[in-house]
């Protein structure tokens, strides 16, 4: 098929080259953005007297009919087309004739594609923002429902100190709050219209770029036409944000995978978020969490992909940039689907609080508190640390916990030990005394929770 850009050449491409050159298989997703962008452009051309009002009206109704035909299935986007921009323009000319040929005045595919991509990704940002917001609500509910549940906190995946399960949940809330703020920030920077940059140098027509930008919901326009068509920072920035969201989801998923193992049994997922094995009848696998952990890798790959595509490109547009879309679409869709699965999976998960408590009782996670007890009674911390270390070693040898040692025995180790030692090292005391700001004591955790609720009330998202 001869190309619309035939002229300088006859436009007939070698078959392999034609397939290689085509981006329709993935940029067809942007048909709505392409049509909206063109309608706004045509309105501006008419307002500035660059094309006649009648032609603009024909263009608008032609584009609207193309849009509804695509939406209702009457018009199929042809896989033979070079890209979505060419497909829609050719279809418009087919429908309205010569007026359609005026649409591309004072515009190039270079600024057109840059516009469409920003518009498409802006919508994705809104969806992802809503999904993060929803997840934050689920986390807040999970934290609230389980205030009082004590579990072991870990460092090096070794039992470290007792914590509240809610405290652990609220740590993730902080991560997703930052993710939302990063997304909003990236959105703000990408929310400027490149249309009117034309091929690279701007245009001799007296256009009104601001008018198009306002019509399409942008905050303003890109200031430099060469940057307008070359900039794909927003793809790299969004993929960085997506990568960090996935990294957080992956860490959370990893914990859920561990917690739902028979060795831990801290959590049980609802049946509709787990799978069985084709051979082992006893299995209940946390596949969704594993998939999220796995899919994190592909989003990182998408980020590396765009950075590498861009790194050697001279200004302005280069066809390499056609490689921007698949990665950023994939990244956005992966984050969207992962968040959409993760939130209800967490919401329906059962917290097995007794198992958590049992695990917290073992492993000497109150040893720090015993050292603090001695320190508060006058022993230098380093000496107390060593003394308690020796007691733990003795317990391990004798198969005992710190609570099992008699007061007489404690007294023979140090005269500072008194009856109140048992209360000082109870899990409840260990948790409740940690009311430093951001600490795990329930007073502090409840404060964090109410801060989160307040945040959720005021947060509008992207
Ligand atoms: N399909 C192209 C892309 O995605 C559209 C822009 C084409 N511009 C050009 N000068 N060939 O980048």
Coordinates of C-alpha atoms and ligand atoms in Angstrom, one line a residue:
X1 CA 0.0 0.0 0.0
X2 CA 1.4 3.4 -0.9
X3 CA 2.0 5.6 2.1
X4 CA 0.5 9.0 2.9
X5 CA 4.0 10.3 3.0
X6 CA 4.7 9.1 -0.6
X7 CA 6.2 11.9 -2.6
X8 CA 9.9 12.1 -2.2
X9 CA 9.8 8.3 -2.8
X10 CA 7.0 6.2 -4.2
X11 CA 6.1 5.2 -0.7
X12 CA 6.2 1.5 -1.5
X13 CA 8.1 -0.3 1.2
X14 CA 9.7 -3.7 1.2
X15 CA 7.3 -6.1 3.0
X16 CA 9.7 -6.9 5.8
X17 CA 10.6 -3.3 6.2
X18 CA 7.0 -2.3 6.2
X19 CA 6.2 -4.7 9.1
X20 CA 9.3 -3.7 10.9
X21 CA 8.4 0.0 10.6
X22 CA 4.8 -0.4 11.7
X23 CA 3.7 0.5 15.2
X24 CA 0.0 0.0 14.8
X25 CA -0.1 -3.2 16.8
X26 CA 0.6 -1.3 20.0
X27 CA -0.1 2.4 19.3
X28 CA -3.7 1.5 18.4
X29 CA -4.4 1.8 22.1
X30 CA -4.1 5.5 21.7
X31 CA -7.0 6.0 19.2
X32 CA -9.1 8.0 21.6
X33 CA -6.2 10.3 22.5
X34 CA -5.3 10.7 18.8
X35 CA -8.9 11.7 17.9
X36 CA -9.3 14.1 20.9
X37 CA -6.0 15.7 20.1
X38 CA -7.0 16.2 16.4
X39 CA -10.4 17.6 17.3
X40 CA -8.7 20.2 19.6
X41 CA -6.2 20.9 16.9
X42 CA -8.9 21.5 14.2
X43 CA -10.8 23.8 16.5
X44 CA -7.6 25.9 17.0
X45 CA -6.9 26.0 13.3
X46 CA -10.4 27.3 12.7
X47 CA -10.3 29.8 15.6
X48 CA -7.0 31.2 14.2
X49 CA -8.4 31.3 10.6
X50 CA -5.9 28.8 9.4
X51 CA -8.7 26.6 8.0
X52 CA -12.3 27.4 7.5
X53 CA -15.0 26.8 10.1
X54 CA -16.9 24.5 7.8
X55 CA -13.9 22.3 7.2
X56 CA -13.2 22.2 10.9
X57 CA -16.8 21.1 11.5
X58 CA -16.5 18.4 9.0
X59 CA -13.2 17.2 10.5
X60 CA -14.8 17.2 14.0
X61 CA -17.9 15.2 13.0
X62 CA -15.8 12.9 10.8
X63 CA -13.5 12.2 13.8
X64 CA -16.4 11.7 16.1
X65 CA -17.9 9.1 13.8
X66 CA -14.6 7.3 13.5
X67 CA -14.4 7.3 17.3
X68 CA -17.9 5.8 17.8
X69 CA -17.3 3.3 15.0
X70 CA -14.2 2.1 16.7
X71 CA -15.9 1.9 20.0
X72 CA -18.9 0.0 18.8
X73 CA -16.9 -2.3 16.6
X74 CA -18.1 -1.0 13.2
X75 CA -14.6 0.1 12.3
X76 CA -11.7 -2.3 12.8
X77 CA -8.2 -0.7 13.2
X78 CA -6.3 -2.2 10.3
X79 CA -3.1 -4.0 11.1
X80 CA -1.8 -2.9 7.7
X81 CA -1.7 0.7 8.7
X82 CA 1.7 2.2 9.6
X83 CA 0.5 3.7 12.9
X84 CA -2.6 4.9 14.6
X85 CA -2.1 8.5 13.4
X86 CA -1.9 7.5 9.8
X87 CA -4.8 5.1 10.1
X88 CA -7.1 7.8 11.5
X89 CA -6.1 10.5 9.1
X90 CA -6.5 8.2 6.1
X91 CA -9.9 7.1 7.4
X92 CA -11.0 10.7 7.9
X93 CA -10.0 11.6 4.3
X94 CA -11.9 8.5 3.1
X95 CA -15.0 9.8 4.9
X96 CA -14.9 13.5 4.3
X97 CA -12.6 14.0 1.4
X98 CA -10.5 17.2 0.9
X99 CA -11.4 18.8 4.2
X100 CA -9.7 15.9 6.0
X101 CA -6.5 16.7 4.2
X102 CA -6.3 20.0 6.0
X103 CA -6.2 18.5 9.5
X104 CA -2.4 18.0 9.4
X105 CA -1.7 21.7 8.8
X106 CA 0.7 23.1 11.4
X107 CA 1.3 19.7 12.9
X108 CA 3.6 16.8 12.5
X109 CA 3.4 13.2 13.6
X110 CA 6.3 14.0 15.9
X111 CA 4.3 16.4 18.1
X112 CA 1.2 14.3 17.5
X113 CA 2.7 11.1 18.9
X114 CA 4.3 13.0 21.8
X115 CA 0.8 14.5 22.6
X116 CA -1.0 11.2 22.4
X117 CA 1.4 9.4 24.6
X118 CA 1.2 12.0 27.3
X119 CA -2.6 12.0 27.2
X120 CA -2.7 8.2 27.3
X121 CA -0.3 8.0 30.3
X122 CA -2.1 10.7 32.2
X123 CA -5.2 8.5 32.2
X124 CA -3.1 5.6 33.4
X125 CA -1.7 7.7 36.2
X126 CA -5.2 8.5 37.4
X127 CA -6.2 4.8 37.4
X128 CA -3.0 3.8 39.3
X129 CA -3.4 6.7 41.7
X130 CA -6.9 5.4 42.5
X131 CA -5.6 1.9 43.0
X132 CA -2.8 3.0 45.4
X133 CA -5.4 5.0 47.3
X134 CA -7.6 1.9 47.6
X135 CA -4.7 -0.2 48.8
X136 CA -3.9 2.4 51.5
X137 CA -7.5 2.1 52.7
X138 CA -7.1 -1.7 52.8
X139 CA -3.9 -1.4 54.8
X140 CA -5.5 1.1 57.2
X141 CA -8.4 -1.4 57.8
X142 CA -6.1 -4.3 58.3
X143 CA -4.1 -2.3 60.8
X144 CA -7.2 -1.2 62.6
X145 CA -8.8 -4.7 62.8
X146 CA -5.7 -6.1 64.3
X147 CA -4.5 -3.6 66.8
X148 CA -3.2 -5.6 69.7
X149 CA -1.8 -8.5 67.7
X150 CA 1.8 -9.0 68.7
X151 CA 4.2 -10.6 66.3
X152 CA 8.0 -11.0 66.1
X153 CA 9.7 -8.1 64.2
X154 CA 12.7 -9.3 62.2
X155 CA 16.1 -8.1 61.2
X156 CA 18.2 -10.4 59.0
X157 CA 15.0 -12.5 59.0
X158 CA 16.0 -13.4 62.6
X159 CA 13.5 -12.7 65.3
X160 CA 14.6 -9.3 66.7
X161 CA 12.0 -7.5 68.8
X162 CA 8.2 -7.9 69.4
X163 CA 6.1 -5.5 67.4
X164 CA 2.4 -4.9 66.6
X165 CA 1.2 -6.4 63.4
X166 CA -0.5 -3.1 62.8
X167 CA 2.8 -1.4 63.0
X168 CA 4.2 -3.6 60.3
X169 CA 1.2 -2.8 58.1
X170 CA 1.6 0.9 58.6
X171 CA 5.2 0.7 57.5
X172 CA 3.8 -0.3 54.1
X173 CA 1.3 2.6 54.2
X174 CA 4.3 5.0 54.4
X175 CA 5.8 3.4 51.3
X176 CA 2.6 3.6 49.3
X177 CA 2.1 7.2 50.4
X178 CA 5.5 8.1 49.0
X179 CA 4.6 6.3 45.8
X180 CA 1.4 8.3 45.4
X181 CA 3.3 11.5 46.0
X182 CA 6.0 10.5 43.4
X183 CA 3.2 9.7 40.9
X184 CA 1.6 13.0 41.5
X185 CA 4.9 14.8 41.1
X186 CA 5.7 13.0 37.8
X187 CA 2.2 13.8 36.6
X188 CA 2.7 17.4 37.2
X189 CA 5.8 17.5 35.1
X190 CA 4.3 15.6 32.2
X191 CA 1.2 17.7 32.1
X192 CA 2.3 20.1 29.4
X193 CA 1.3 19.9 25.8
X194 CA 3.9 19.3 23.1
X195 CA 1.4 19.9 20.2
X196 CA 2.4 22.8 18.0
X197 CA 6.1 21.9 18.3
X198 CA 5.5 20.4 14.8
X199 CA 8.4 18.5 13.3
X200 CA 11.0 20.1 15.5
X201 CA 11.3 23.8 14.8
X202 CA 7.7 25.1 15.4
X203 CA 5.7 26.6 12.5
X204 CA 5.2 29.7 10.4
X205 CA 1.4 29.6 11.0
X206 CA 0.0 31.8 13.7
X207 CA -1.1 28.9 16.0
X208 CA -2.5 29.1 19.5
X209 CA -0.8 26.3 21.5
X210 CA -2.3 27.4 24.8
X211 CA -5.8 27.0 23.4
X212 CA -5.1 23.4 22.4
X213 CA -3.5 22.7 25.8
X214 CA -6.4 24.1 27.7
X215 CA -8.9 22.1 25.6
X216 CA -7.1 18.9 26.3
X217 CA -6.7 19.5 30.1
X218 CA -3.0 20.3 30.2
X219 CA -1.5 22.9 32.6
X220 CA 0.5 24.6 29.8
X221 CA 2.7 23.9 26.8
X222 CA 6.3 22.6 26.4
X223 CA 8.5 25.7 26.1
X224 CA 10.9 24.5 23.5
X225 CA 9.7 22.9 20.3
X226 CA 12.8 20.6 20.0
X227 CA 12.3 19.4 23.5
X228 CA 8.6 19.1 22.9
X229 CA 9.2 16.4 20.3
X230 CA 12.3 14.7 21.8
X231 CA 11.3 14.6 25.5
X232 CA 10.5 11.1 26.8
X233 CA 11.6 11.9 30.3
X234 CA 8.1 11.4 31.4
X235 CA 8.3 7.7 30.3
X236 CA 11.5 7.2 32.2
X237 CA 10.2 9.0 35.2
X238 CA 6.9 7.1 35.2
X239 CA 8.7 3.8 34.8
X240 CA 10.9 4.7 37.8
X241 CA 7.8 5.4 39.8
X242 CA 6.2 2.2 38.6
X243 CA 9.4 0.3 39.4
X244 CA 9.4 1.6 43.0
X245 CA 5.7 0.7 43.4
X246 CA 6.5 -2.8 42.2
X247 CA 9.5 -3.1 44.5
X248 CA 7.2 -2.2 47.4
X249 CA 4.5 -4.7 46.3
X250 CA 7.2 -7.3 45.8
X251 CA 8.6 -6.9 49.3
X252 CA 5.1 -7.1 50.7
X253 CA 4.4 -10.1 48.5
X254 CA 7.5 -11.8 49.7
X255 CA 6.4 -11.4 53.3
X256 CA 3.0 -12.8 52.5
X257 CA 4.6 -15.8 50.8
X258 CA 6.7 -16.4 53.9
X259 CA 3.8 -15.8 56.3
X260 CA 1.6 -18.2 54.5
X261 CA 4.1 -21.0 54.5
X262 CA 3.6 -23.9 56.9
X263 CA 6.8 -22.9 58.7
X264 CA 5.4 -19.5 59.7
X265 CA 1.6 -19.8 59.4
X266 CA 1.1 -16.2 60.3
X267 CA -1.5 -15.6 57.6
X268 CA -3.9 -17.5 55.5
X269 CA -5.1 -16.2 52.1
X270 CA -8.7 -16.7 51.1
X271 CA -9.2 -19.5 48.7
X272 CA -10.1 -17.2 45.7
X273 CA -6.6 -15.8 45.8
X274 CA -4.6 -19.1 46.0
X275 CA -4.1 -22.0 43.7
X276 CA -3.6 -25.7 44.1
X277 CA -1.0 -28.1 42.7
X278 CA -1.7 -30.5 39.9
X279 CA 0.0 -33.3 41.8
X280 CA 0.3 -32.4 45.5
X281 CA -3.2 -32.4 47.0
X282 CA -2.2 -30.6 50.2
X283 CA -1.0 -27.5 48.4
X284 CA -2.4 -24.0 48.7
X285 CA 0.0 -21.7 46.9
X286 CA 0.3 -17.9 47.1
X287 CA 0.6 -17.6 43.3
X288 CA -0.7 -14.0 43.1
X289 CA 2.0 -12.8 45.5
X290 CA 4.6 -14.8 43.6
X291 CA 3.5 -13.3 40.3
X292 CA 3.6 -9.8 41.6
X293 CA 7.2 -10.5 42.9
X294 CA 8.0 -12.0 39.5
X295 CA 6.4 -9.2 37.4
X296 CA 8.5 -6.6 39.3
X297 CA 11.4 -7.8 37.1
X298 CA 9.7 -7.0 33.9
X299 CA 8.8 -3.4 35.0
X300 CA 12.5 -2.9 36.0
X301 CA 13.3 -4.2 32.5
X302 CA 10.9 -1.6 31.0
X303 CA 12.7 1.1 32.8
X304 CA 16.1 -0.1 31.6
X305 CA 14.7 -0.4 28.1
X306 CA 13.6 3.3 27.9
X307 CA 16.7 4.6 29.5
X308 CA 18.8 2.7 27.0
X309 CA 16.7 3.7 24.0
X310 CA 17.1 7.3 24.9
X311 CA 20.7 7.5 25.9
X312 CA 22.4 8.0 22.6
X313 CA 19.7 9.9 20.7
X314 CA 20.6 13.3 19.1
X315 CA 17.9 15.9 19.0
X316 CA 15.2 15.9 17.8
X317 CA 12.8 13.0 16.8
X318 CA 14.4 9.7 15.9
X319 CA 12.5 6.6 15.0
X320 CA 14.1 4.8 17.9
X321 CA 11.5 6.7 20.0
X322 CA 8.8 4.5 18.6
X323 CA 10.3 1.9 21.0
X324 CA 9.1 4.0 23.9
X325 CA 5.5 2.8 23.9
X326 CA 5.5 -1.0 24.5
X327 CA 7.7 -0.7 27.6
X328 CA 5.8 2.1 29.2
X329 CA 2.4 0.5 28.4
X330 CA 3.6 -2.8 29.8
X331 CA 4.9 -1.1 33.0
X332 CA 1.6 0.8 33.5
X333 CA -0.5 -2.3 32.8
X334 CA 1.6 -4.5 35.1
X335 CA 1.4 -2.0 38.0
X336 CA -2.4 -1.6 37.4
X337 CA -3.1 -5.3 37.4
X338 CA -0.7 -6.0 40.3
X339 CA -2.4 -3.4 42.5
X340 CA -5.8 -4.6 41.4
X341 CA -5.0 -8.1 42.6
X342 CA -2.9 -7.2 45.7
X343 CA -5.4 -5.0 47.5
X344 CA -8.4 -7.5 47.6
X345 CA -5.9 -10.4 48.4
X346 CA -4.7 -8.5 51.4
X347 CA -8.2 -7.5 52.4
X348 CA -9.3 -11.1 52.5
X349 CA -6.2 -12.5 54.2
X350 CA -6.7 -13.9 57.7
X351 CA -4.2 -12.9 60.3
X352 CA -3.3 -15.9 62.5
X353 CA -2.6 -13.9 65.6
X354 CA -2.0 -16.9 67.9
X355 CA 0.7 -18.2 65.7
X356 CA 2.3 -14.8 65.6
X357 CA 2.2 -14.5 69.4
X358 CA 3.7 -18.0 69.8
X359 CA 6.5 -17.2 67.5
X360 CA 7.2 -13.9 69.3
X361 CA 7.5 -15.8 72.6
X362 CA 10.4 -17.8 71.2
X363 CA 13.7 -16.5 70.0
X364 CA 14.6 -14.3 73.0
X365 CA 13.1 -11.2 71.3
X366 CA 12.8 -9.6 74.8
X367 CA 16.6 -9.7 75.3
X368 CA 17.0 -6.0 74.5
X369 CA 14.4 -5.2 77.1
X370 CA 16.3 -7.2 79.7
X371 CA 19.5 -5.3 78.9
X372 CA 17.5 -2.0 79.1
X373 CA 16.1 -3.2 82.5
X374 CA 19.6 -3.6 83.9
X375 CA 20.8 -0.4 82.3
X376 CA 18.0 1.6 83.9
X377 CA 19.0 0.1 87.3
X378 CA 22.6 1.4 86.9
X379 CA 24.5 -1.1 84.9
X380 CA 26.4 0.4 81.9
X381 CA 24.6 -0.7 78.6
X382 CA 27.6 -2.6 77.2
X383 CA 27.9 -4.6 80.4
X384 CA 24.2 -5.3 80.5
X385 CA 24.4 -6.4 76.8
X386 CA 27.1 -8.9 77.7
X387 CA 25.4 -10.1 80.8
X388 CA 22.1 -10.8 78.9
X389 CA 24.0 -12.4 76.0
X390 CA 25.5 -14.9 78.5
X391 CA 22.0 -15.6 80.0
X392 CA 20.6 -16.2 76.5
X393 CA 23.5 -18.6 75.8
X394 CA 22.8 -20.5 79.0
X395 CA 19.1 -20.7 78.1
X396 CA 19.8 -22.0 74.6
X397 CA 22.1 -24.7 76.1
X398 CA 19.4 -25.7 78.7
X399 CA 16.4 -25.4 76.3
X400 CA 14.8 -22.6 78.3
X401 CA 13.3 -19.1 77.6
X402 CA 14.2 -16.0 79.6
X403 CA 10.9 -16.3 81.5
X404 CA 11.9 -19.8 82.7
X405 CA 14.8 -18.7 84.8
X406 CA 14.1 -18.4 88.5
X407 CA 14.5 -15.1 90.4
X408 CA 17.2 -16.8 92.6
X409 CA 19.1 -17.7 89.5
X410 CA 18.8 -14.2 88.2
X411 CA 19.9 -12.7 91.5
X412 CA 23.0 -14.9 91.4
X413 CA 23.9 -13.4 88.1
X414 CA 23.3 -9.8 89.1
X415 CA 21.9 -8.3 92.3
X416 CA 20.0 -5.7 90.2
X417 CA 17.4 -8.3 89.2
X418 CA 14.2 -8.1 91.2
X419 CA 10.7 -9.6 91.0
X420 CA 9.7 -6.9 88.4
X421 CA 12.0 -8.5 85.8
X422 CA 9.3 -10.8 84.6
X423 CA 6.9 -8.0 83.9
X424 CA 9.7 -6.0 82.3
X425 CA 10.4 -8.7 79.7
X426 CA 6.8 -9.7 79.0
X427 CA 5.9 -9.3 75.3
X428 CA 3.1 -6.9 76.2
X429 CA 5.5 -4.6 78.2
X430 CA 8.2 -4.8 75.5
X431 CA 5.7 -3.6 72.9
X432 CA 3.7 -1.1 75.0
X433 CA 6.8 0.7 76.4
X434 CA 7.9 1.6 72.8
X435 CA 5.9 4.7 72.6
X436 CA 8.7 6.8 71.1
X437 CA 7.5 8.7 68.0
X438 CA 6.9 6.2 65.2
X439 CA 7.5 3.3 67.6
X440 CA 5.5 0.1 68.0
X441 CA 3.6 0.7 71.3
X442 CA -0.1 0.8 70.7
X443 CA -0.4 4.5 71.7
X444 CA 2.1 5.3 68.9
X445 CA 0.5 2.9 66.4
X446 CA -3.0 4.3 67.0
X447 CA -1.5 7.8 66.4
X448 CA 0.0 6.6 63.1
X449 CA -3.3 5.1 62.1
X450 CA -5.3 8.2 62.8
X451 CA -2.7 10.2 60.8
X452 CA -3.2 7.8 57.9
X453 CA -6.9 8.2 58.1
X454 CA -6.5 11.9 58.1
X455 CA -4.2 11.7 55.1
X456 CA -6.7 9.6 53.3
X457 CA -9.5 12.0 53.9
X458 CA -7.5 14.9 52.4
X459 CA -5.6 13.1 49.7
X460 CA -7.1 13.7 46.3
X461 CA -4.6 11.6 44.3
X462 CA -3.5 12.5 40.8
Ligands
LIG1 N1 4.8 5.8 15.0 C1 5.7 6.8 15.2 C2 6.2 6.7 16.7 O1 5.6 6.0 17.4 C3 5.0 8.1 15.0 C4 5.9 9.3 14.7 C5 6.5 9.2 13.4 N2 7.3 10.3 13.0 C6 8.1 10.2 12.0 N3 8.8 11.3 11.8 N4 8.3 9.2 11.3 O2 7.2 7.3 17.0

